[in-house]
Structure formats: structure tokens, C-alpha cells
Amino acid sequence: KSPQERTTAALILQRFLEQPVPPGLLADLAGAEEAPYQSLLEAVAEGKRNRHVLLEYVAQMQEHPVDVAFMVLRLIDRLPPADEAELLRLIAHDARRPVAHAAIERLATAAAAPGGEACLRSLQTLVYSLLPEEAGLVERNLRKLQFSGRRYTPPPARGWQALLGPSDPSGYVSLWFVRHPSSVTAAAGDEPGAEDDGAWLGFILSLQGGILQFSGSEGMQRDFLPPPAAEGELVTVRAGGGQTTVLLAAPLDVGRWLVRQALAAHWSQSSPQPLPDEYTLYNDLLWQFAAPALPPTLAAWWERTANPLEQAAGGVSAAAVAAAAQALVAEPAMEGWLRWSLATWQNVKYRSQQAPEVPPGTLVSLLLRELGRMADHRLLLGAMAAGLRVQTLWYAIAGDAANAERAALLAQATVTLPITENPLLARLLERGLGSSPG
């Protein structure tokens, strides 16, 4: 029998019949790489039904030395280009640069071959999902492919929607991406059964802290996904544990653009944590489309929030900033900010230490001075400013120009004023003091 037939028989005996195979029968196969190749073929076959199988395969490969990774890459070379695409895309995220670069180069070679469309797609998605150095290598390969006439055409983002939550004082936001099944979003020209399963990708991210959490799922039924909504509408979704939360239907590119900003922040850290494995598995769903960009009106809001507060004569008055803070803290979308205030009061002992006749304003001033003595208080202000910038976009998408104006003004003030003069912090602490139990 051929080495592949013998290896298959041995695998069946061991895996399904639990019968040991005498070593002598397979001794001459050592170094033939047939056993690992058979394992690879099984993973590819199962991976077409469940991509998690390929993720697990690559994770196991990464537990072994580099020479094992290159052996796997040699075995992948024997596959048709369509079967190489997903495995090489996952291996391109390997933290070992020689391995990642080898996977990228193989993707480029396969993308140039007949039937290499899936590899071209995988290569394109890596532009947005890899560290800048590796992404640069991908872009160079894509340019070479374009010169030879192989150009990637992004598909339309039909059925996809972003759902954006309000920010919190730490700058974090919940961001969901939903692909509705074609039975909901069918359009003229759709093939029967085309894109007939739903998908969900959930992030908790920050423009300063990067990606904190990610989870995703494919093959979801319509009943388990939020309903389609027009941009600017509020959508109530199940958040787990029997809880619900309210998210805002936003343009898909706004959500994808925010993820890119969070990724840039993640990679700029001195010792960034590895991104979640599930993000590696599912990020191609986001990055298969054209590069994201903010719509012009939202880009104008964003640019404005990056500028310091005007304090010169004729600029914004302190009264206007204070009025913006007073109005914004009463908004339902600022509920997370009020929770921060309540937690802050619970962590200090002013209420028990001060006499009952001490005015609340005095307690707030004392706490602001105490916060100003913290070594990392500038990190707190930076996170709040980042949260307010996202909150500005949130209100602008919702069509609430008045609150977008207030959030933008306070974002500018938060990076300009000392913490003891920050009107938003003062109003939040006042409300939190009044709402604290006891």
C-alpha cells in the first residue's frame, strides 16, 4: 500500500477502533511527513464546516518549535490554493516573524496562481489585522500582484450593520457587528442560499487601551441576532445573564474605523497583550471590505474634539463649558459615567469623616483635589477625553447635534483644564454624592 493509504489505516485503527499499530509496520514512514499531512487534510476538511478546527490546528502548531511550523508550511504547499487561504491567513498572525513572513509570502504566491482568489482575499484582510511591519510586507506583495494584473475587488457589505454603545469614563465602548441572514436582507440578484447564515462580532475597546474583549460567532439564526435598524435608531439587545443593553445603529465603516483606531492604540503599548484568538479567526469578516473611513460630517466632529479648548479672549467661556456639563450628565447615555461617580464615592470616606453640615460642593472640591494628587490622574483625564470623543460621534450619529456639541466641548475641556477645574467631573461627583446610599 502507498504511504498515504497505510497512514490512513493506522489513524483509523488508533482513533476510531482504539487498536495500537505495531511500530514496525510504520517504521519506514519516518520522515515521509505522510502522517502529519493526513492530519492536515483532516483539519482542512473539518475546517470547511467549522473554522474553529483550523484555529485549533494552528494553535497546536504554535506550541512547537519553528522547524515544525515550517514543516506545516511545506505541507500546506501541497494543498490547492483555495484550501491554503484560511490556514495561511491564521499562520500569518504568528508572533514568530519568520513564520508569519513565510505565510505571507506563500499567500502572495498562491494568490498569483489560477484559483488563488481566496488567497488574494486573505492577503487583503491582513493589511488591516497585522502589526504595522507585517502589514507593510503584505502591502508590498499586493502591489506586486496588482502590477501583474491580480487586483482584489472588495465585495459589497450587504447585510452588515454596526451597533455602538455609549462610552464610559475609562474610554471603553461596546461595539457589535451583525451580519443579518439573507432572508432578512435579500436583494435582487442574490443566489439562493447565498450568505444565508448570520454572524455576530462583539468588541469592548478603547481608543487608548486597545481591544479589551472580543467574541464572535458564525452560523447564527435570525432569532438570535438583533433586528435590522436604520442608522441612528436605538436597538435593545440581549447582553447575557438575562440583561439587556441599548446600542445605536451606526454606519458599518464607523465601527470598522473605531476598531482600527483601537488596534493602533493596542500595538503602540510597550508590552501589548496578544489579541484574542477568536479575533484572529473572525477578523477577515471585517477587513474583507474596502478601507474604512469616517463620513465627512463625522470626520469634522472628530477633528474638532482633537483641538484644545479655546481660552483666549473671544473663545469659549467657562460658563458655556459648565452649562454643557450640567446638561450632559443628565442624559441617559451618560449612565455609565454616573456609575463611575457612585463607585468613586464608595471608595472614599468623606461622607463618614465629614460633619453633616459640610456642603456637598466642599466635599466635591476636596475629592477633586485628592484625585489631582494621584500620580496617574492624567491617565484618567486622557481616558475620559477619549470617551467623550466617541460620545460625540455617538450623539452625532443619533442626530442629537446639541449633545454632540456638548460632548465635543467637554472633550476639549478635559484635556485643557486642570482636574480641579473640570466641570464635567464636578457635576458627575455632585450627582453621585446625591445618589449615594446612606
Coordinates of N, CA, C and O in Angstrom, one line a residue, residues 214-278:
F214 N -13.1 40.4 23.0 CA -13.7 40.1 21.7 C -14.4 38.7 21.8 O -13.8 37.8 22.4
S215 N -15.5 38.6 21.1 CA -16.1 37.3 20.9 C -16.9 37.3 19.6 O -17.3 38.4 19.2
G216 N -17.1 36.2 19.0 CA -17.8 36.2 17.7 C -18.4 34.8 17.5 O -18.1 33.8 18.1
S217 N -19.2 34.8 16.5 CA -19.9 33.5 16.1 C -20.4 33.6 14.7 O -20.9 34.7 14.3
E218 N -20.4 32.5 14.0 CA -21.0 32.4 12.7 C -22.1 31.4 12.7 O -22.3 30.7 13.7
G219 N -22.9 31.3 11.6 CA -23.9 30.4 11.5 C -25.1 30.6 12.5 O -25.7 29.7 12.9
M220 N -25.3 31.9 12.8 CA -26.4 32.2 13.7 C -27.7 32.4 13.0 O -27.8 33.0 11.9
Q221 N -28.8 32.0 13.7 CA -30.1 32.1 13.2 C -30.6 33.6 13.4 O -30.1 34.3 14.3
R222 N -31.6 34.0 12.6 CA -32.1 35.3 12.7 C -32.6 35.7 14.1 O -32.4 36.8 14.6
D223 N -33.3 34.7 14.7 CA -33.9 35.0 16.0 C -32.9 35.3 17.1 O -33.2 35.8 18.2
F224 N -31.6 34.9 16.9 CA -30.6 35.1 17.9 C -29.8 36.4 17.7 O -28.9 36.7 18.4
L225 N -30.2 37.2 16.7 CA -29.5 38.4 16.3 C -30.4 39.6 16.5 O -31.6 39.5 16.4
P226 N -29.8 40.8 16.8 CA -30.7 42.0 16.9 C -31.3 42.2 15.5 O -30.8 41.9 14.5
P227 N -32.5 42.8 15.5 CA -33.2 43.1 14.2 C -32.5 44.2 13.5 O -31.8 45.0 14.0
P228 N -32.6 44.2 12.1 CA -32.1 45.3 11.4 C -32.7 46.6 11.8 O -33.8 46.7 12.2
A229 N -31.9 47.7 11.8 CA -32.3 49.0 12.2 C -31.7 50.1 11.3 O -30.6 49.9 10.8
A230 N -32.4 51.1 11.1 CA -31.9 52.3 10.3 C -30.8 53.0 11.2 O -30.9 53.0 12.4
E231 N -29.8 53.5 10.5 CA -28.8 54.3 11.2 C -29.4 55.4 12.0 O -30.2 56.1 11.6
G232 N -28.9 55.5 13.3 CA -29.4 56.5 14.2 C -30.5 55.9 15.1 O -30.9 56.6 16.1
E233 N -31.0 54.7 14.9 CA -32.0 54.1 15.8 C -31.4 53.4 16.9 O -30.3 52.9 16.8
L234 N -32.1 53.4 18.1 CA -31.6 52.7 19.2 C -32.2 51.2 19.2 O -33.3 51.0 18.8
V235 N -31.3 50.3 19.5 CA -31.7 48.9 19.4 C -31.4 48.2 20.8 O -30.3 48.4 21.4
T236 N -32.4 47.6 21.4 CA -32.3 46.9 22.6 C -31.8 45.5 22.3 O -32.5 44.7 21.5
V237 N -30.7 45.0 22.9 CA -30.1 43.7 22.6 C -29.9 43.0 23.9 O -29.8 43.5 25.0
R238 N -29.9 41.6 23.8 CA -29.6 40.8 25.0 C -28.1 40.8 25.2 O -27.3 40.5 24.3
A239 N -27.7 41.1 26.4 CA -26.2 41.2 26.8 C -25.7 40.1 27.6 O -24.6 40.1 28.1
G240 N -26.5 39.0 27.8 CA -26.1 37.9 28.6 C -26.5 38.0 30.0 O -26.7 39.1 30.6
G241 N -26.7 36.9 30.7 CA -27.1 36.9 32.1 C -28.5 37.4 32.2 O -28.9 37.9 33.3
G242 N -29.3 37.4 31.2 CA -30.7 37.9 31.3 C -30.8 39.4 31.2 O -31.9 40.0 31.3
Q243 N -29.6 40.1 31.0 CA -29.6 41.6 31.0 C -29.8 42.0 29.5 O -29.5 41.3 28.6
T244 N -30.2 43.3 29.4 CA -30.3 43.9 28.1 C -29.5 45.2 28.1 O -29.2 45.8 29.2
T245 N -29.1 45.7 27.0 CA -28.5 46.9 26.8 C -29.0 47.6 25.5 O -29.5 46.9 24.7
V246 N -28.8 48.9 25.4 CA -29.2 49.7 24.3 C -28.0 50.1 23.5 O -27.1 50.7 24.0
L247 N -28.0 49.8 22.2 CA -26.9 50.2 21.3 C -27.5 51.0 20.2 O -28.7 51.0 19.9
L248 N -26.7 51.8 19.5 CA -27.1 52.7 18.5 C -26.7 52.1 17.1 O -25.5 51.8 16.9
A249 N -27.6 52.0 16.2 CA -27.3 51.6 14.8 C -26.4 52.6 14.2 O -26.8 53.8 14.0
A250 N -25.2 52.2 13.8 CA -24.2 53.2 13.2 C -23.8 52.7 11.8 O -23.9 51.5 11.5
P251 N -23.2 53.6 11.0 CA -22.6 53.1 9.7 C -21.6 52.1 10.0 O -20.8 52.2 10.9
L252 N -21.5 51.1 9.1 CA -20.6 50.0 9.3 C -19.1 50.5 9.3 O -18.3 50.1 10.1
D253 N -18.8 51.5 8.4 CA -17.5 52.0 8.3 C -17.1 52.7 9.6 O -15.9 52.8 9.9
V254 N -18.0 53.3 10.3 CA -17.7 54.0 11.6 C -17.2 53.0 12.6 O -16.1 53.1 13.2
G255 N -17.9 51.8 12.7 CA -17.5 50.8 13.6 C -16.1 50.2 13.2 O -15.2 50.0 14.1
R256 N -15.9 49.9 11.9 CA -14.6 49.4 11.5 C -13.5 50.4 11.7 O -12.4 50.0 12.1
W257 N -13.8 51.7 11.5 CA -12.8 52.7 11.7 C -12.4 52.8 13.2 O -11.2 52.9 13.5
L258 N -13.4 52.6 14.1 CA -13.1 52.7 15.5 C -12.2 51.4 15.9 O -11.3 51.6 16.7
V259 N -12.5 50.3 15.3 CA -11.6 49.1 15.6 C -10.2 49.4 15.1 O -9.2 49.0 15.9
R260 N -10.0 50.0 14.0 CA -8.7 50.3 13.5 C -8.0 51.3 14.5 O -6.8 51.1 14.7
Q261 N -8.7 52.3 15.0 CA -8.0 53.2 16.0 C -7.6 52.4 17.2 O -6.6 52.6 17.8
A262 N -8.5 51.5 17.7 CA -8.2 50.7 18.9 C -7.0 49.8 18.7 O -6.2 49.6 19.6
L263 N -6.9 49.2 17.5 CA -5.8 48.4 17.2 C -4.5 49.2 17.2 O -3.5 48.7 17.7
A264 N -4.5 50.4 16.6 CA -3.3 51.2 16.6 C -2.9 51.5 18.1 O -1.7 51.5 18.4
A265 N -3.9 51.8 18.9 CA -3.6 52.0 20.3 C -3.0 50.8 21.0 O -2.1 50.8 21.8
H266 N -3.6 49.6 20.7 CA -3.2 48.3 21.2 C -1.7 48.1 20.9 O -0.9 47.7 21.8
W267 N -1.3 48.3 19.6 CA 0.0 47.9 19.2 C 1.0 49.0 19.7 O 2.2 48.7 19.7
S268 N 0.6 50.2 20.0 CA 1.5 51.2 20.5 C 1.9 51.0 21.9 O 2.8 51.7 22.4
Q269 N 1.3 50.1 22.6 CA 1.7 49.9 24.0 C 3.1 49.3 24.1 O 3.5 48.6 23.2
S270 N 3.7 49.5 25.2 CA 5.1 49.0 25.4 C 5.1 47.5 25.4 O 6.0 46.9 24.9
S271 N 4.1 46.9 26.0 CA 4.1 45.4 26.1 C 2.6 45.0 25.8 O 1.9 44.6 26.7
P272 N 2.2 45.1 24.6 CA 0.8 44.8 24.3 C 0.4 43.3 24.5 O 1.3 42.4 24.2
Q273 N -0.7 43.1 25.0 CA -1.2 41.7 25.2 C -1.6 41.1 23.9 O -2.0 41.8 23.0
P274 N -1.4 39.8 23.7 CA -1.9 39.2 22.5 C -3.4 39.4 22.3 O -4.2 39.4 23.2
L275 N -3.7 39.6 21.0 CA -5.2 39.8 20.7 C -5.9 38.5 20.9 O -5.3 37.4 20.7
P276 N -7.2 38.5 21.2 CA -7.9 37.2 21.4 C -7.8 36.3 20.2 O -7.9 36.8 19.1
D277 N -7.7 35.0 20.4 CA -7.7 34.1 19.3 C -8.9 34.2 18.4 O -8.8 34.0 17.2
E278 N -10.1 34.4 19.0 CA -11.3 34.5 18.2 C -11.2 35.7 17.3 O -11.8 35.7 16.2

